[in-house]
Amino acid sequence: MSFAVGYAWVLFLLPLAILPLLATAREANPYPSLRAAKLDPLSQGVDVVLRVLGALAIAALLLGLAGLHVKGQSIERTGEGASIVLLFDRSSSMNDTFAGQAPTRSGEESKSAAARRFLKQFVATREHDRFGITAFSTAPMFVLPLSEHKEATLAAIDAIVQPGLALTNVGKGLAMAIAMHDTDIVSTEDTDAGVANRAIVLVSDGAAVIDRKMQQKLEAAFLKRPVNLYWIFLRTEGARGIFEAPDPDKPDTPRAMPERHLNLFFQNLNIPYRAFEVENSSAVGEAIATIDKLERRPMRYRERIPQKDLSGLAYAIATGALILLVLAKLAEVRVSRPLPLRKEAQ
């Protein structure tokens, strides 16, 4: 733990804190001398305490004005888990139920709500994982970088409630998820040394055609680094599945069957890939439970501890010391002046 201040020049006033130890502001009585009086240990102790309180009040006030704080730091931790980017589809159809209609009756749950519910349970139970979140609709949306802070991750999942547009631009979403891993690898290369699993969990109820240029970009990115890819496909009732082969008389093209061809594209990437086609809420939970079992590997990471402001504590100490000094002042007893010396009898 290392301390620092925001305004170092204020510390030049700290010598003022010794003034109460050198002098007193108490009222002096006009007695010629107290040497004849018996020593009172209690009074001497109170005197010392009051002087120390005065010094403490001045020092604490100055430290508060200087902006005393504990510097931010990072702590190395070890555990079992992975660094996972949750890639969430925010197209407007995600707000429909698995039956393909808006939730109207009590107890009905949209595909988005079911996915968020199980993902939150997944995040809450993974003690050592690091999570990042991105979303996509017409364009990718950066939500939260990879971090070990579970509360921030859960809040970010809760925040993904507003529907996007109809277009599902999964290509740009994947590119952003890979870029998040790239950035994290650079920032943690001295920590995990490539030991930790890295994964992307794509949650989507559809797909769109990824043009050849974007496909090449994604192929190069996945070839550059080992990232496990999972696709939880939330299939709407009556919609085509990702494993469904077309009828012989129907076209089998990316434009006609984008979900099927996206799955084929992922399979041809030569990376660890697994797809889950789910048609109800409980199946979403089963898919995430499977990912939970697969993504467990020893990992070493650094937890970032944010800067902690101590100026409030300094002001509280100063206030307490000043209150005690005020009470001591109010408790003072005014001693009457001694009678004037009698004039010698004339």
Coordinates of C-alpha atoms in Angstrom, one line a residue:
M1 CA 0.0 0.0 0.0
S2 CA 1.5 3.3 -1.0
F3 CA 0.1 6.8 -0.2
A4 CA 0.2 9.9 -2.3
V5 CA -1.3 13.4 -2.3
G6 CA -2.9 15.5 -5.0
Y7 CA -1.5 18.8 -3.9
A8 CA 2.0 18.3 -2.6
W9 CA 2.5 22.0 -1.9
V10 CA 0.1 21.9 1.0
L11 CA 2.5 19.6 2.9
F12 CA 4.9 22.5 3.3
L13 CA 2.4 23.8 5.9
L14 CA 2.7 20.6 8.0
P15 CA 5.3 22.1 10.4
L16 CA 2.4 24.3 11.7
A17 CA 1.1 21.1 13.4
I18 CA 3.9 21.4 16.1
L19 CA 2.7 24.8 17.3
P20 CA 0.2 23.3 19.8
L21 CA 3.1 21.3 21.3
L22 CA 5.2 24.4 21.8
A23 CA 2.6 26.9 23.0
T24 CA -0.9 27.0 24.5
A25 CA -3.9 29.1 23.8
R26 CA -5.3 28.6 27.2
E27 CA -5.9 31.7 29.4
A28 CA -3.1 32.5 31.7
N29 CA -3.8 33.3 35.3
P30 CA -2.0 36.1 37.0
Y31 CA -0.5 34.0 39.8
P32 CA 3.2 34.8 40.4
S33 CA 4.2 31.2 40.6
L34 CA 2.7 27.6 40.9
R35 CA 5.8 26.0 42.1
A36 CA 4.5 25.9 45.6
A37 CA 1.5 23.9 44.4
K38 CA 1.6 20.1 44.5
L39 CA 2.1 18.4 41.1
D40 CA -1.1 17.0 39.6
P41 CA -0.4 14.0 37.2
L42 CA -4.0 14.0 35.9
S43 CA -3.8 17.7 34.9
Q44 CA -0.4 17.2 33.3
G45 CA -1.8 14.2 31.3
V46 CA -4.8 16.3 30.2
D47 CA -2.5 19.0 29.1
V48 CA -0.4 16.6 27.0
V49 CA -3.6 15.1 25.4
L50 CA -5.0 18.6 24.5
R51 CA -1.7 19.6 22.9
V52 CA -1.6 16.4 20.9
L53 CA -5.2 16.9 19.8
G54 CA -4.4 20.3 18.5
A55 CA -1.4 19.0 16.5
L56 CA -3.5 16.2 15.2
A57 CA -6.3 18.5 14.1
I58 CA -4.0 20.7 12.1
A59 CA -2.1 17.8 10.5
A60 CA -5.3 16.0 9.5
L61 CA -6.8 19.2 8.0
L62 CA -3.7 19.8 5.9
L63 CA -3.6 16.1 4.8
G64 CA -7.3 16.4 3.8
L65 CA -6.6 19.6 1.8
A66 CA -3.6 17.9 0.2
G67 CA -5.9 15.2 -1.1
L68 CA -4.4 12.2 0.7
H69 CA -5.1 8.9 -1.1
V70 CA -3.9 5.3 -1.5
K71 CA -2.5 4.8 -5.0
G72 CA -4.2 2.4 -7.3
Q73 CA -2.5 -1.0 -7.6
S74 CA -2.8 -4.4 -9.0
I75 CA -2.6 -7.8 -7.2
E76 CA -1.6 -11.0 -8.8
R77 CA -4.2 -13.8 -8.3
T78 CA -4.6 -17.3 -9.5
G79 CA -7.6 -19.4 -10.2
E80 CA -9.5 -21.6 -12.6
G81 CA -11.5 -20.1 -15.5
A82 CA -11.1 -18.1 -18.7
S83 CA -11.2 -14.7 -20.2
I84 CA -14.5 -14.5 -22.0
V85 CA -16.1 -11.9 -24.2
L86 CA -19.9 -12.1 -24.3
L87 CA -21.1 -11.0 -27.7
F88 CA -24.7 -10.1 -27.6
D89 CA -27.2 -9.7 -30.5
R90 CA -29.3 -6.6 -29.9
S91 CA -31.4 -6.7 -33.0
S92 CA -35.1 -6.0 -32.5
S93 CA -36.2 -9.6 -32.9
M94 CA -34.3 -10.5 -29.7
N95 CA -37.1 -8.9 -27.7
D96 CA -39.6 -11.5 -29.0
T97 CA -40.3 -14.8 -27.4
F98 CA -39.1 -18.1 -28.8
A99 CA -42.6 -18.2 -30.4
G100 CA -41.7 -15.2 -32.5
Q101 CA -44.1 -12.6 -30.8
A102 CA -43.8 -9.9 -28.2
P103 CA -44.2 -11.1 -24.6
T104 CA -47.8 -10.3 -23.6
R105 CA -48.8 -12.7 -20.9
S106 CA -47.5 -12.9 -17.4
G107 CA -44.5 -15.3 -17.2
E108 CA -43.6 -15.0 -20.9
E109 CA -39.9 -14.2 -21.4
S110 CA -38.2 -12.7 -24.4
K111 CA -35.2 -14.4 -25.9
S112 CA -33.0 -11.5 -24.8
A113 CA -34.3 -11.7 -21.2
A114 CA -33.8 -15.5 -21.0
A115 CA -30.2 -15.2 -22.3
R116 CA -29.4 -12.3 -19.9
R117 CA -30.9 -14.3 -17.0
F118 CA -28.7 -17.3 -17.6
L119 CA -25.6 -15.3 -18.5
K120 CA -25.9 -13.4 -15.2
Q121 CA -26.0 -16.7 -13.3
F122 CA -23.0 -17.9 -15.3
V123 CA -21.0 -14.7 -14.5
A124 CA -22.0 -14.8 -10.8
T125 CA -20.8 -18.4 -10.3
R126 CA -17.5 -18.0 -12.2
E127 CA -15.3 -16.7 -9.4
H128 CA -12.0 -16.2 -11.3
D129 CA -13.2 -15.5 -14.8
R130 CA -12.6 -12.2 -16.5
F131 CA -15.5 -10.9 -18.7
G132 CA -15.9 -8.4 -21.4
I133 CA -19.1 -7.4 -23.1
T134 CA -19.9 -6.1 -26.6
A135 CA -23.1 -6.0 -28.5
F136 CA -24.1 -5.6 -32.1
S137 CA -27.0 -4.7 -34.2
T138 CA -26.5 -2.5 -37.3
A139 CA -23.1 -1.7 -35.8
P140 CA -20.9 -3.1 -33.0
M141 CA -21.3 -1.5 -29.6
F142 CA -18.5 -1.6 -27.1
V143 CA -20.0 -2.1 -23.6
L144 CA -17.3 -3.3 -21.1
P145 CA -13.7 -4.2 -21.5
L146 CA -12.3 -7.5 -20.0
S147 CA -12.1 -7.2 -16.3
E148 CA -12.5 -9.3 -13.1
H149 CA -15.1 -7.0 -11.6
K150 CA -18.3 -9.1 -11.5
E151 CA -20.6 -6.3 -10.3
A152 CA -19.7 -4.2 -13.4
T153 CA -20.3 -7.2 -15.7
L154 CA -23.7 -7.9 -14.2
A155 CA -24.7 -4.3 -14.4
A156 CA -23.6 -4.2 -18.1
I157 CA -25.7 -7.3 -18.8
D158 CA -28.6 -5.6 -17.2
A159 CA -28.0 -2.6 -19.3
I160 CA -28.4 -4.5 -22.6
V161 CA -32.2 -4.1 -22.7
Q162 CA -32.8 -1.5 -25.3
P163 CA -33.6 -3.1 -28.7
G164 CA -31.4 -2.3 -31.7
L165 CA -32.3 -2.1 -35.4
A166 CA -33.3 -5.0 -37.5
L167 CA -29.9 -5.7 -39.1
T168 CA -27.7 -8.3 -37.5
N169 CA -24.1 -7.3 -38.4
V170 CA -22.4 -10.2 -36.7
G171 CA -19.2 -9.8 -38.7
K172 CA -18.3 -6.4 -37.1
G173 CA -19.4 -7.6 -33.7
L174 CA -17.0 -10.5 -33.9
A175 CA -14.2 -8.2 -35.1
M176 CA -14.8 -6.0 -32.0
A177 CA -14.8 -9.0 -29.7
I178 CA -11.5 -10.2 -31.1
A179 CA -10.1 -6.7 -30.8
M180 CA -11.0 -6.7 -27.1
H181 CA -9.0 -9.9 -26.6
D182 CA -6.1 -8.3 -28.5
T183 CA -6.1 -5.3 -26.3
D184 CA -6.3 -7.5 -23.2
I185 CA -3.4 -9.8 -24.3
V186 CA -1.2 -6.7 -24.7
S187 CA -2.1 -5.4 -21.2
T188 CA -1.7 -8.8 -19.5
E189 CA 1.2 -10.3 -21.4
D190 CA 3.4 -10.1 -18.3
T191 CA 0.8 -11.8 -16.1
D192 CA -0.9 -14.8 -17.7
A193 CA 1.8 -15.5 -20.3
G194 CA -0.9 -17.0 -22.6
V195 CA -1.9 -19.6 -19.9
A196 CA -5.5 -18.5 -19.7
N197 CA -8.3 -19.8 -22.0
R198 CA -9.8 -17.1 -24.2
A199 CA -13.3 -17.5 -25.5
I200 CA -16.0 -15.6 -27.3
V201 CA -19.7 -16.5 -26.5
L202 CA -21.9 -15.3 -29.3
V203 CA -25.6 -15.1 -28.4
S204 CA -27.8 -14.4 -31.4
D205 CA -31.2 -15.3 -32.9
G206 CA -30.1 -14.8 -36.5
A207 CA -27.2 -14.0 -38.8
A208 CA -26.5 -11.9 -41.8
V209 CA -24.2 -12.3 -44.8
I210 CA -20.6 -11.6 -43.9
D211 CA -18.9 -10.3 -47.0
R212 CA -15.7 -11.8 -48.3
K213 CA -13.5 -9.0 -47.1
M214 CA -14.8 -9.3 -43.5
Q215 CA -14.4 -13.1 -43.7
Q216 CA -10.8 -12.7 -44.6
K217 CA -10.3 -10.3 -41.8
L218 CA -11.9 -12.6 -39.3
E219 CA -9.9 -15.6 -40.6
A220 CA -6.7 -13.8 -40.1
A221 CA -7.6 -12.6 -36.6
F222 CA -8.6 -16.1 -35.5
L223 CA -5.5 -17.6 -37.0
K224 CA -3.4 -15.1 -35.1
R225 CA -4.5 -16.3 -31.7
P226 CA -6.3 -19.3 -30.0
V227 CA -9.8 -18.2 -29.1
N228 CA -12.6 -20.7 -28.4
L229 CA -15.8 -19.7 -30.1
Y230 CA -19.3 -20.6 -28.9
W231 CA -22.5 -19.7 -30.7
I232 CA -25.8 -19.9 -28.7
F233 CA -28.3 -19.7 -31.5
L234 CA -31.8 -18.7 -30.1
R235 CA -34.0 -20.3 -32.7
T236 CA -37.4 -18.8 -33.2
E237 CA -40.3 -21.2 -33.7
G238 CA -40.6 -21.9 -37.4
A239 CA -37.2 -20.3 -38.3
R240 CA -34.5 -22.2 -40.2
G241 CA -31.9 -23.8 -38.0
I242 CA -28.1 -23.6 -38.4
F243 CA -27.7 -27.3 -39.0
E244 CA -30.6 -27.5 -41.4
A245 CA -29.7 -28.6 -45.0
P246 CA -31.9 -27.0 -47.7
D247 CA -34.2 -28.8 -49.9
P248 CA -32.6 -29.9 -53.2
D249 CA -34.7 -27.5 -55.2
K250 CA -33.9 -24.5 -52.9
P251 CA -30.8 -22.3 -53.1
D252 CA -28.1 -23.1 -50.6
T253 CA -26.4 -19.7 -50.5
P254 CA -25.3 -17.3 -47.7
R255 CA -28.0 -14.9 -48.7
A256 CA -30.8 -17.5 -48.7
M257 CA -29.6 -19.3 -45.5
P258 CA -27.3 -16.9 -43.6
E259 CA -27.4 -18.9 -40.3
R260 CA -26.4 -22.2 -41.9
H261 CA -23.5 -20.5 -43.8
L262 CA -22.3 -18.6 -40.8
N263 CA -22.1 -21.9 -38.9
L264 CA -20.2 -23.4 -41.9
F265 CA -17.8 -20.4 -41.8
F266 CA -17.1 -20.9 -38.2
Q267 CA -16.5 -24.6 -38.7
N268 CA -13.9 -23.9 -41.4
L269 CA -11.9 -21.5 -39.2
N270 CA -10.0 -24.4 -37.6
I271 CA -10.5 -23.1 -34.1
P272 CA -12.2 -24.7 -31.1
Y273 CA -15.9 -24.0 -32.0
R274 CA -19.2 -25.3 -30.8
A275 CA -22.7 -24.3 -31.7
F276 CA -25.8 -24.7 -29.6
E277 CA -29.2 -24.4 -31.3
V278 CA -31.8 -23.7 -28.5
E279 CA -35.5 -23.3 -28.8
N280 CA -36.6 -22.4 -25.2
S281 CA -35.3 -20.9 -22.0
S282 CA -34.2 -24.1 -20.3
A283 CA -32.1 -25.0 -23.4
V284 CA -30.3 -21.7 -23.0
G285 CA -29.4 -22.7 -19.5
E286 CA -28.2 -26.1 -20.6
A287 CA -26.0 -24.6 -23.3
I288 CA -24.4 -22.1 -20.9
A289 CA -23.9 -25.0 -18.3
T290 CA -22.0 -26.9 -21.0
I291 CA -19.8 -23.8 -21.7
D292 CA -19.2 -23.5 -17.9
K293 CA -17.8 -27.1 -17.9
L294 CA -15.6 -26.6 -20.9
E295 CA -14.1 -23.2 -20.0
R296 CA -12.1 -24.2 -16.9
R297 CA -8.4 -24.0 -17.0
P298 CA -5.8 -22.7 -14.5
M299 CA -5.2 -19.0 -15.0
R300 CA -3.1 -16.3 -13.5
Y301 CA -4.3 -12.7 -13.7
R302 CA -3.8 -9.3 -12.0
E303 CA -6.7 -7.7 -10.2
R304 CA -6.7 -3.9 -10.5
I305 CA -7.4 -2.1 -7.2
P306 CA -8.6 1.5 -7.8
Q307 CA -7.2 4.6 -6.1
K308 CA -8.8 5.1 -2.6
D309 CA -9.5 8.7 -1.5
L310 CA -8.5 9.2 2.2
S311 CA -9.3 13.0 2.4
G312 CA -12.7 12.2 4.0
L313 CA -11.1 10.1 6.7
A314 CA -8.6 12.9 7.3
Y315 CA -11.4 15.5 7.7
A316 CA -13.3 13.1 10.0
I317 CA -10.2 12.8 12.3
A318 CA -9.7 16.6 12.3
T319 CA -13.4 17.1 13.1
G320 CA -13.2 14.7 16.0
A321 CA -10.1 16.3 17.4
L322 CA -11.6 19.8 17.1
I323 CA -14.8 18.7 18.9
L324 CA -12.8 17.4 21.8
L325 CA -10.8 20.6 22.0
V326 CA -14.1 22.7 22.0
L327 CA -15.5 20.5 24.8
A328 CA -12.3 21.0 26.8
K329 CA -12.5 24.7 26.3
L330 CA -16.1 24.8 27.5
A331 CA -15.1 22.8 30.5
E332 CA -12.6 25.3 31.6
V333 CA -13.2 26.9 35.0
R334 CA -12.4 30.5 35.3
V335 CA -10.4 31.1 38.4
S336 CA -11.0 34.4 40.2
R337 CA -8.2 36.9 40.3
P338 CA -6.2 36.9 43.5
L339 CA -6.9 39.6 45.9
P340 CA -4.6 42.6 45.6
L341 CA -1.8 42.5 48.0
R342 CA -2.6 44.3 51.1
K343 CA -0.9 47.5 51.6
E344 CA 1.4 47.3 54.3
A345 CA 0.0 48.7 57.5
Q346 CA 0.7 52.3 57.7

